[in-house]
Amino acid sequence: MVRTYKRKTERAKAPPDEMQRAATAVIDGRSIRSVAAETGINRNTLQRYMQRKEKGITTIAYGGTALAKRVFTPKMEKELADHIKKLSDQFHGLTAEKCRKLACEFAKRNSISVPINWENGLAGNDWFSAFLARHHLSWRIPEATSLGRSTAFNRTTVGEFFDNLANGMDRYKFPPNMIYNVDETGVGNWEHGTK
């Protein structure tokens, strides 16, 4: 089950520069209520921002909490995502469970404390879904690729195939209605779109 959070309120949605301008107006002597009404910022959000600003905290909204709950730094996450992509490119696709296990091992080897639900040796489902979204990855069940097929697919053999195809087309002058697609899925005539 993949969970996607949907906002239930418009609170804490103001951009940082707008919040700063509103805070400056309040510091200049205007009331929080009047500044909030003028700028369209939620009054409670602006009041909380002013209280945090007095304590020296300049972040807005709840982003600080979300960042604090992150397991890996952005650099470490990118390293993990690049490793998973590299494995996939080398025909070693990982299942979701193996990716979650890899993330947990990565955290342990780097002495990073993990959430309680990672104690079983697997990263959490929610973390995994968010990780895929943050790095624009999609997950599919990997299919086995034979060694012969994966090693035969290279620049030389593909170039040789298309050279042979061009030579055959030039030599025999096939009309379009005589060009067929023949593969594992069946035989189809390209011009008439039949199979």
Coordinates of C-alpha atoms in Angstrom, one line a residue:
M1 CA 0.0 0.0 0.0
V2 CA 1.5 3.3 -1.0
R3 CA 0.4 6.3 1.0
T4 CA 0.4 9.8 -0.3
Y5 CA -0.1 12.7 2.1
K6 CA -2.7 15.3 1.1
R7 CA -2.8 18.7 2.9
K8 CA -5.9 19.3 4.9
T9 CA -5.3 23.0 5.6
E10 CA -3.8 26.0 3.9
R11 CA -1.7 26.9 7.0
A12 CA 2.0 27.3 6.7
K13 CA 1.9 27.5 2.9
A14 CA 3.2 31.1 2.5
P15 CA 6.6 31.5 0.7
P16 CA 9.6 32.4 2.9
D17 CA 10.1 35.9 1.3
E18 CA 6.4 36.7 1.9
M19 CA 6.6 35.5 5.5
Q20 CA 9.7 37.7 6.0
R21 CA 7.9 40.8 4.6
A22 CA 4.9 40.2 6.9
A23 CA 7.3 39.7 9.9
T24 CA 9.0 43.0 9.0
A25 CA 5.6 44.8 8.9
V26 CA 4.8 43.4 12.4
I27 CA 8.2 44.4 13.7
D28 CA 7.5 47.9 12.4
G29 CA 4.5 48.2 14.7
R30 CA 1.5 46.8 12.8
S31 CA -0.7 44.1 14.4
I32 CA -0.4 40.5 13.4
R33 CA -4.1 40.4 12.6
S34 CA -4.0 43.3 10.2
V35 CA -0.8 42.1 8.4
A36 CA -2.3 38.5 8.1
A37 CA -5.5 39.9 6.6
E38 CA -3.6 42.1 4.2
T39 CA -1.2 39.4 3.0
G40 CA -3.6 36.4 3.1
I41 CA -1.3 34.5 5.5
N42 CA -3.0 32.5 8.2
R43 CA -2.9 34.6 11.4
N44 CA -1.9 31.7 13.6
T45 CA 0.9 30.8 11.2
L46 CA 2.2 34.3 11.3
Q47 CA 2.0 34.5 15.1
R48 CA 3.9 31.2 15.4
Y49 CA 6.5 32.5 12.9
M50 CA 7.0 35.6 15.0
Q51 CA 7.4 33.6 18.2
R52 CA 10.0 31.3 16.5
K53 CA 11.8 34.4 15.0
E54 CA 12.2 35.8 18.5
K55 CA 14.0 32.5 19.5
G56 CA 16.2 32.8 16.4
I57 CA 14.5 30.0 14.4
T58 CA 13.9 31.3 10.8
T59 CA 12.4 28.2 9.1
I60 CA 8.7 28.3 8.3
A61 CA 6.1 25.7 8.4
Y62 CA 6.9 22.1 9.4
G63 CA 9.7 21.5 7.0
G64 CA 12.2 21.4 9.8
T65 CA 10.4 18.5 11.3
A66 CA 10.3 16.6 8.1
L67 CA 14.0 17.2 7.5
A68 CA 14.8 16.1 11.0
K69 CA 13.0 12.8 10.4
R70 CA 15.0 12.0 7.3
V71 CA 17.2 9.0 7.7
F72 CA 19.9 9.9 5.1
T73 CA 21.4 13.2 4.0
P74 CA 20.4 14.2 0.4
K75 CA 24.0 13.3 -0.7
M76 CA 23.7 9.8 0.8
E77 CA 20.2 9.3 -0.8
K78 CA 21.6 10.2 -4.2
E79 CA 24.4 7.8 -3.7
L80 CA 21.9 5.0 -2.9
A81 CA 19.6 5.9 -5.8
D82 CA 22.6 6.0 -8.2
H83 CA 23.7 2.5 -7.0
I84 CA 20.3 1.1 -7.5
K85 CA 20.1 2.6 -11.0
K86 CA 23.6 1.2 -11.8
L87 CA 22.5 -2.3 -10.7
S88 CA 19.5 -2.0 -12.9
D89 CA 21.6 -0.9 -15.9
Q90 CA 23.8 -4.0 -15.4
F91 CA 20.8 -6.3 -15.5
H92 CA 20.7 -6.8 -11.7
G93 CA 17.3 -5.3 -11.0
L94 CA 16.3 -5.4 -7.3
T95 CA 12.9 -6.2 -5.9
A96 CA 11.3 -3.7 -3.6
E97 CA 12.2 -5.9 -0.6
K98 CA 15.9 -6.1 -1.6
C99 CA 16.0 -2.3 -2.1
R100 CA 14.5 -1.8 1.4
K101 CA 17.1 -4.3 2.8
L102 CA 19.9 -2.5 1.0
A103 CA 18.8 0.9 2.5
C104 CA 18.8 -0.6 5.9
E105 CA 22.3 -2.1 5.5
F106 CA 23.5 1.2 4.1
A107 CA 22.3 3.0 7.2
K108 CA 23.9 0.4 9.5
R109 CA 27.2 0.5 7.7
N110 CA 27.2 4.3 8.0
S111 CA 26.2 4.2 11.7
I112 CA 23.0 6.0 11.1
S113 CA 20.2 5.6 13.6
V114 CA 17.1 4.2 12.0
P115 CA 13.4 4.4 12.9
I116 CA 11.9 1.6 15.0
N117 CA 10.0 0.0 12.1
W118 CA 13.4 -0.6 10.4
E119 CA 14.5 -3.0 13.2
N120 CA 13.4 -6.0 11.2
G121 CA 16.2 -5.3 8.7
L122 CA 14.0 -3.6 6.1
A123 CA 13.4 0.1 5.5
G124 CA 9.8 1.1 6.0
N125 CA 7.2 1.1 3.1
D126 CA 6.5 4.8 3.6
W127 CA 10.2 5.7 3.4
F128 CA 10.6 3.6 0.3
S129 CA 7.7 5.2 -1.5
A130 CA 8.9 8.7 -0.6
F131 CA 12.5 7.7 -1.7
L132 CA 11.2 6.5 -5.1
A133 CA 9.3 9.8 -5.5
R134 CA 12.2 12.0 -4.5
H135 CA 14.6 10.4 -7.0
H136 CA 12.0 9.9 -9.8
L137 CA 12.5 6.1 -9.7
S138 CA 9.8 3.6 -10.7
W139 CA 9.7 0.1 -9.3
R140 CA 8.9 -3.0 -11.4
I141 CA 9.4 -6.6 -10.8
P142 CA 12.8 -7.4 -12.4
E143 CA 12.8 -10.0 -15.1
A144 CA 15.6 -12.5 -15.6
T145 CA 17.9 -11.7 -18.5
S146 CA 20.0 -14.4 -19.9
L147 CA 23.8 -13.7 -19.9
G148 CA 24.0 -14.4 -23.7
R149 CA 21.2 -11.9 -24.4
S150 CA 22.6 -9.2 -22.2
T151 CA 26.2 -9.5 -23.5
A152 CA 25.0 -9.7 -27.1
F153 CA 23.3 -6.4 -26.9
N154 CA 26.1 -4.0 -27.5
R155 CA 27.1 -1.2 -30.0
T156 CA 28.9 -3.6 -32.3
T157 CA 26.1 -6.2 -32.7
V158 CA 23.3 -3.7 -33.0
G159 CA 25.3 -1.7 -35.6
E160 CA 25.9 -5.0 -37.5
F161 CA 22.2 -5.8 -37.4
F162 CA 21.2 -2.4 -38.9
D163 CA 24.0 -2.6 -41.5
N164 CA 22.6 -6.0 -42.6
L165 CA 19.1 -4.6 -42.6
A166 CA 20.1 -1.6 -44.8
N167 CA 22.0 -3.9 -47.2
G168 CA 19.0 -6.2 -47.5
M169 CA 16.5 -3.4 -48.1
D170 CA 18.8 -1.8 -50.7
R171 CA 19.4 -5.1 -52.5
Y172 CA 15.8 -6.5 -52.7
K173 CA 13.8 -3.2 -52.7
F174 CA 11.0 -4.5 -50.5
P175 CA 7.7 -2.5 -50.9
P176 CA 6.2 -1.3 -47.6
N177 CA 3.4 -4.0 -47.7
M178 CA 6.1 -6.7 -47.7
I179 CA 7.8 -5.6 -44.5
Y180 CA 6.7 -7.8 -41.5
N181 CA 7.5 -7.8 -37.8
V182 CA 8.5 -11.3 -36.7
D183 CA 9.2 -11.8 -33.0
E184 CA 8.0 -13.7 -30.0
T185 CA 4.7 -12.0 -30.0
G186 CA 3.7 -13.1 -33.4
V187 CA 3.8 -11.9 -37.0
G188 CA 2.3 -8.6 -38.1
N189 CA 2.0 -6.7 -41.3
W190 CA 3.1 -3.1 -40.6
E191 CA 1.2 -1.5 -43.5
H192 CA -2.2 -3.0 -42.8
G193 CA -1.7 -3.2 -39.0
T194 CA -2.8 -6.8 -38.8
K195 CA -1.3 -9.6 -36.7

